[in-house]
Short mmCIF file of C-alpha atoms and ligand atoms in Angstrom, two decimals:
data_model
loop_
_atom_site.label_atom_id
_atom_site.label_comp_id
_atom_site.label_asym_id
_atom_site.label_seq_id
_atom_site.Cartn_x
_atom_site.Cartn_y
_atom_site.Cartn_z
CA MET A 1295 1.76 7.63 -8.70
CA ILE A 1296 0.57 6.12 -4.20
CA GLU A 1297 0.42 8.40 -1.23
CA LEU A 1298 1.49 7.25 2.23
CA GLY A 1299 -0.86 8.43 4.39
CA VAL A 1300 1.39 7.92 8.15
CA ASN A 1301 -0.90 6.51 10.62
CA ILE A 1302 0.37 9.08 14.24
CA ASP A 1303 -2.31 6.59 16.93
CA HIS A 1304 0.94 5.08 18.31
CA ILE A 1305 2.53 7.74 19.22
CA ALA A 1306 -0.05 8.91 21.29
CA THR A 1307 -0.62 5.26 22.55
CA LEU A 1308 3.13 5.25 23.76
CA ARG A 1309 2.21 8.38 25.30
CA GLN A 1310 -0.81 7.26 27.46
CA ALA A 1311 0.84 4.52 28.48
CA ARG A 1312 2.42 7.40 31.15
CA ARG A 1313 0.52 9.93 31.02
CA THR A 1314 3.67 11.61 30.49
CA ARG A 1315 3.56 14.44 27.70
CA TYR A 1316 6.36 12.72 25.08
CA PRO A 1317 6.43 11.47 22.37
CA ASP A 1318 4.48 13.48 20.95
CA PRO A 1319 2.48 12.95 17.77
CA VAL A 1320 2.47 16.50 16.90
CA LEU A 1321 6.33 16.33 16.70
CA GLY A 1322 5.95 12.99 14.73
CA ALA A 1323 3.56 14.60 12.23
CA THR A 1324 5.82 16.83 11.01
CA LEU A 1325 8.98 14.60 10.85
CA ALA A 1326 7.05 11.92 9.30
CA GLU A 1327 6.37 15.03 6.70
CA GLU A 1328 10.33 15.32 6.65
CA ALA A 1329 10.98 11.87 5.86
CA GLY A 1330 8.11 11.29 3.03
CA ALA A 1331 4.45 11.24 4.36
CA ASP A 1332 2.05 12.51 2.04
CA LEU A 1333 -0.35 13.32 4.66
CA ILE A 1334 -0.95 12.82 8.14
CA THR A 1335 -3.80 10.29 9.67
CA LEU A 1336 -5.51 9.88 12.68
CA HIS A 1337 -8.13 8.62 14.72
CA LEU A 1338 -10.05 10.51 17.31
CA ARG A 1339 -11.17 7.08 19.03
CA GLU A 1340 -14.67 7.11 21.21
CA ASP A 1341 -12.43 5.59 24.72
CA ARG A 1342 -9.34 8.88 23.60
CA ARG A 1343 -6.99 5.53 24.26
CA HIS A 1344 -4.28 7.69 22.13
CA ILE A 1345 -5.21 10.34 20.06
CA GLN A 1346 -6.39 13.37 22.25
CA ASP A 1347 -8.96 16.04 21.28
CA GLU A 1348 -6.03 18.71 21.98
CA ASP A 1349 -3.80 16.53 19.77
CA VAL A 1350 -5.96 17.16 16.83
CA ARG A 1351 -6.73 21.16 17.25
CA ARG A 1352 -2.95 21.56 17.67
CA LEU A 1353 -1.88 19.47 14.53
CA ARG A 1354 -4.60 20.88 12.33
CA PRO A 1355 -2.31 24.47 11.70
CA VAL A 1356 1.13 22.97 11.60
CA LEU A 1357 0.50 20.11 9.27
CA ARG A 1358 1.91 21.25 5.60
CA THR A 1359 0.46 18.14 4.18
CA ARG A 1360 -2.81 17.13 4.93
CA MET A 1361 -4.49 15.78 7.97
CA ASN A 1362 -6.84 12.70 7.23
CA LEU A 1363 -9.05 12.61 10.64
CA GLU A 1364 -10.43 9.43 11.64
CA MET A 1365 -13.35 8.94 12.78
CA ALA A 1366 -16.86 7.18 14.24
CA ILE A 1367 -20.14 8.29 13.02
CA ALA A 1368 -21.31 10.27 15.68
CA PRO A 1369 -23.11 13.35 16.57
CA ASP A 1370 -19.94 15.21 19.12
CA MET A 1371 -16.87 13.31 16.59
CA ILE A 1372 -19.42 15.58 13.48
CA ALA A 1373 -19.95 18.17 15.12
CA PHE A 1374 -15.14 18.69 16.12
CA ALA A 1375 -15.27 17.38 13.14
CA LYS A 1376 -17.37 20.19 11.38
CA ALA A 1377 -14.94 22.78 13.79
CA THR A 1378 -11.12 21.25 13.25
CA ARG A 1379 -12.05 21.04 9.81
CA PRO A 1380 -9.84 18.32 8.51
CA GLN A 1381 -8.83 18.07 4.45
CA ASP A 1382 -10.17 14.49 4.69
CA VAL A 1383 -12.40 12.75 7.30
CA CYS A 1384 -12.58 8.74 7.42
CA LEU A 1385 -15.65 7.99 8.93
CA VAL A 1386 -14.81 3.93 10.58
CA PRO A 1387 -17.22 1.56 12.99
CA GLU A 1388 -16.05 1.33 16.29
CA ARG A 1389 -16.84 -0.51 19.63
CA ARG A 1390 -15.03 0.45 22.04
CA GLU A 1391 -13.78 -3.03 23.11
CA GLU A 1392 -11.97 -3.75 19.73
CA LEU A 1393 -8.11 -3.96 20.20
CA THR A 1394 -7.75 -2.03 16.46
CA THR A 1395 -10.53 -0.70 13.62
CA GLU A 1396 -12.06 -5.21 12.67
CA GLY A 1397 -14.21 -5.10 9.81
CA GLY A 1398 -14.61 -2.08 7.72
CA LEU A 1399 -18.43 0.28 7.79
CA ASP A 1400 -20.94 -1.65 6.74
CA VAL A 1401 -22.54 0.75 5.01
CA LEU A 1402 -24.97 -1.22 3.45
CA GLY A 1403 -26.72 -1.85 7.32
CA GLY A 1404 -26.56 1.58 8.70
CA PHE A 1405 -26.86 3.08 4.73
CA ASP A 1406 -29.49 5.87 6.29
CA ALA A 1407 -27.19 7.54 9.14
CA VAL A 1408 -24.00 6.62 7.04
CA ARG A 1409 -25.63 9.04 3.63
CA ALA A 1410 -26.59 11.90 6.21
CA ALA A 1411 -23.02 11.65 7.97
CA VAL A 1412 -21.74 11.94 4.21
CA ALA A 1413 -23.61 14.10 3.66
CA GLU A 1414 -23.50 16.96 7.03
CA LEU A 1415 -18.72 16.71 6.35
CA GLU A 1416 -18.82 17.24 2.43
CA ALA A 1417 -21.38 20.57 3.00
CA CYS A 1418 -18.65 21.93 5.78
CA GLY A 1419 -16.03 21.26 2.75
CA ILE A 1420 -14.54 17.97 4.36
CA ARG A 1421 -13.83 14.68 1.31
CA VAL A 1422 -15.02 12.50 3.42
CA SER A 1423 -14.17 8.14 2.82
CA LEU A 1424 -15.79 5.42 3.93
CA PHE A 1425 -13.63 2.31 5.40
CA ILE A 1426 -15.13 -0.17 3.48
CA ASP A 1427 -14.39 -4.34 3.40
CA PRO A 1428 -12.90 -5.15 -0.28
CA ASP A 1429 -16.61 -6.38 -0.80
CA ARG A 1430 -18.47 -4.97 -4.31
CA ARG A 1431 -21.90 -4.56 -2.34
CA GLN A 1432 -20.47 -1.78 0.58
CA VAL A 1433 -18.37 -0.50 -2.24
CA GLU A 1434 -21.46 -0.04 -4.21
CA ALA A 1435 -23.43 1.51 -1.21
CA ALA A 1436 -20.99 4.17 0.05
CA HIS A 1437 -20.95 5.52 -3.67
CA ALA A 1438 -24.53 5.51 -2.82
CA ALA A 1439 -24.16 6.81 -0.17
CA GLY A 1440 -22.12 9.84 -1.53
CA ALA A 1441 -18.54 9.07 -0.88
CA ARG A 1442 -16.33 10.38 -2.62
CA ILE A 1443 -13.48 7.68 -0.65
CA VAL A 1444 -13.46 4.35 -0.35
CA GLU A 1445 -10.80 2.94 2.26
CA LEU A 1446 -10.39 -0.50 1.72
CA HIS A 1447 -9.75 -2.74 5.03
CA THR A 1448 -6.75 -4.69 4.14
CA GLY A 1449 -6.21 -5.91 7.52
CA ALA A 1450 -7.66 -10.23 6.07
CA TYR A 1451 -5.19 -9.76 3.36
CA ALA A 1452 -2.63 -8.61 5.47
CA GLU A 1453 -2.56 -11.07 8.46
CA SER A 1454 -2.80 -13.89 6.14
CA ALA A 1455 -0.13 -12.58 3.61
CA ASP A 1456 2.28 -12.56 7.36
CA GLU A 1457 1.27 -16.10 8.73
CA ALA A 1458 1.96 -16.85 4.33
CA SER A 1459 5.48 -15.63 5.06
CA SER A 1460 6.12 -16.86 8.30
CA GLY A 1461 5.94 -20.22 7.11
CA VAL A 1462 8.19 -20.11 4.05
CA ASP A 1463 11.77 -22.27 5.06
CA PRO A 1464 13.76 -20.84 3.23
CA GLY A 1465 16.18 -24.32 4.12
CA CYS A 1466 12.93 -27.05 3.10
CA ALA A 1467 12.86 -28.23 -0.48
CA SER A 1468 8.93 -27.92 -0.66
CA PRO A 1469 6.08 -25.96 1.38
CA THR A 1470 4.20 -27.79 4.06
CA ALA A 1471 0.30 -28.48 3.80
CA GLU A 1472 0.12 -25.25 5.97
CA ALA A 1473 2.03 -23.10 4.04
CA THR A 1474 0.11 -23.68 1.19
CA ARG A 1475 -3.20 -23.35 2.29
CA SER A 1476 -2.09 -19.84 4.28
CA ALA A 1477 -0.42 -18.32 0.18
CA SER A 1478 -4.25 -19.41 -1.47
CA ALA A 1479 -5.58 -18.03 2.09
CA CYS A 1480 -3.88 -14.71 1.06
CA ALA A 1481 -3.90 -14.63 -2.78
CA ARG A 1482 -7.98 -15.15 -1.79
CA GLU A 1483 -7.70 -11.55 -0.35
CA LEU A 1484 -5.38 -9.78 -2.61
CA ASP A 1485 -8.09 -11.17 -4.94
CA ARG A 1486 -10.95 -10.07 -2.99
CA VAL A 1487 -8.86 -6.14 -2.63
CA ARG A 1488 -8.12 -6.68 -6.79
CA VAL A 1489 -11.99 -6.34 -7.51
CA ALA A 1490 -12.96 -4.24 -5.33
CA ALA A 1491 -10.27 -1.28 -6.34
CA SER A 1492 -11.21 -2.33 -9.75
CA ARG A 1493 -15.22 -2.10 -9.24
CA ALA A 1494 -14.63 1.66 -6.52
CA HIS A 1495 -12.54 3.50 -9.72
CA ALA A 1496 -15.31 2.20 -12.18
CA LEU A 1497 -17.85 3.78 -9.48
CA GLY A 1498 -15.96 7.18 -9.79
CA LEU A 1499 -14.32 6.43 -6.36
CA ARG A 1500 -10.91 7.50 -5.16
CA VAL A 1501 -9.80 4.47 -4.08
CA ASN A 1502 -7.37 4.27 -0.40
CA ALA A 1503 -6.04 1.27 1.05
CA GLY A 1504 -5.16 0.11 4.51
CA HIS A 1505 -4.32 -1.62 7.76
CA GLY A 1506 -1.41 -4.05 8.93
CA LEU A 1507 0.66 -3.29 6.08
CA ASN A 1508 3.86 -3.74 6.93
CA ILE A 1509 6.71 -3.53 4.98
CA GLY A 1510 6.21 -7.50 3.84
CA ASN A 1511 3.42 -7.63 2.79
CA VAL A 1512 2.76 -4.31 1.21
CA GLU A 1513 3.93 -4.35 -2.50
CA ALA A 1514 0.83 -6.19 -3.88
CA ILE A 1515 -1.37 -4.23 -2.67
CA VAL A 1516 0.10 -1.55 -4.16
CA ARG A 1517 0.63 -2.75 -7.46
CA ILE A 1518 -3.35 -2.76 -8.40
CA PRO A 1519 -3.24 0.24 -9.92
CA GLU A 1520 -6.93 1.93 -8.78
CA ILE A 1521 -4.96 2.61 -5.55
CA CYS A 1522 -4.22 6.39 -4.39
CA GLU A 1523 -3.39 5.69 -1.62
CA LEU A 1524 -1.94 3.79 1.68
CA ASN A 1525 -2.53 3.87 5.21
CA ILE A 1526 0.28 2.99 7.80
CA GLY A 1527 0.45 3.55 11.00
CA HIS A 1528 1.52 -0.75 13.87
CA ALA A 1529 4.04 -1.06 11.62
CA LEU A 1530 6.08 1.86 11.13
CA VAL A 1531 5.98 3.03 15.09
CA ALA A 1532 7.00 -0.83 15.75
CA ASP A 1533 10.71 -0.01 12.71
CA ALA A 1534 10.70 3.34 14.13
CA VAL A 1535 11.53 1.29 17.87
CA PHE A 1536 14.31 -0.06 16.24
CA VAL A 1537 15.92 1.77 13.60
CA GLY A 1538 14.64 5.44 14.41
CA TRP A 1539 10.89 6.80 12.97
CA GLN A 1540 11.76 8.62 9.70
CA VAL A 1541 14.31 5.28 8.66
CA ALA A 1542 10.63 3.52 8.42
CA ILE A 1543 9.08 5.82 6.65
CA ARG A 1544 11.26 6.42 3.99
CA ARG A 1545 12.12 2.89 3.85
CA MET A 1546 8.80 1.61 3.49
CA LYS A 1547 7.82 5.28 0.74
CA SER A 1548 10.94 4.26 -1.32
CA LEU A 1549 9.57 0.72 -0.96
CA MET A 1550 5.77 1.67 -2.09
CA LEU A 1551 7.59 4.31 -5.04
CA ALA A 1552 10.10 1.46 -6.43
CA ALA A 1553 6.70 -1.07 -6.34
CA ARG A 1554 4.19 0.71 -8.95
CA GLU A 1555 6.82 1.44 -11.12
CA PRO A 1556 6.23 0.10 -14.01
N1 PXP B 806 -6.82 2.73 8.15
C1 PXP B 806 -8.48 3.06 8.78
C2 PXP B 806 -9.26 3.63 8.02
C3 PXP B 806 -7.79 2.89 9.85
O1 PXP B 806 -8.82 2.80 10.98
C4 PXP B 806 -6.20 2.03 10.45
C5 PXP B 806 -5.65 1.14 11.85
O2 PXP B 806 -5.56 2.42 13.44
C6 PXP B 806 -4.87 2.45 9.74
C7 PXP B 806 -5.28 2.82 8.41
C8 PXP B 806 -4.11 1.97 10.14
O3 PXP B 806 -3.66 0.61 9.73
P1 PXP B 806 -2.16 -0.20 10.80
O4 PXP B 806 -2.58 0.76 11.57
O5 PXP B 806 -2.48 -1.85 11.09
O6 PXP B 806 -1.23 0.39 9.59
#
């Protein structure tokens, strides 16, 4: 089985662009569950650029699946999570000026703070995931810090896969040197995810993945058997502009299920 976590952040991004009441991310979550989402993911960022505290509070009691709250390691965020009680918390690095979550959490570098945050949240019955780069040392540090889950950052893979596929010209008999370079970068990044997933699984960790995934690049990630859950947001909201929110979710879910079939 592979689960789809639908990230609703960018429904809120659209709302915040005009400071309107719509589109409502809570309605987006309900419709996503109806369309086959296995969980709902949302990121309460320090600058509140999309999801607001009130969105999380409104969403918590109406979710029929489960909530995966992404947040930075900060005392106010930990207090908020303890009060709101999502089923899962995914700890992510955060820099105010970044466009999105660029790079995984440095568990090795901030080991004591990560371990303390994991212990505090787990003590409240919240399952903790660490969003890390697909790197063996980070996987081992996540395990040592007491996390039960790692979410492997697929951003570098996704970027190289998208680049490789954009360089392929169906009318051209042989690929350009550029396309060949992108294809080998993509294979390298995919291998990093595979190796990290296998190490995490061997340590007894649940393995999730996400970032930059879309219908053009998701299948290779789904075929990594240790991966249990994918968290996808931007591409689903982008596809929804043209085909509708529920169609975009159903299409992603069926692609994932088909790619997982033996
Ligand atoms: N997983 C984590 C931990 C993230 O921070 C994000 C981006 O908010 C995602 C998954 C989803 O990434 P995308 O929006 O590129 O699908």
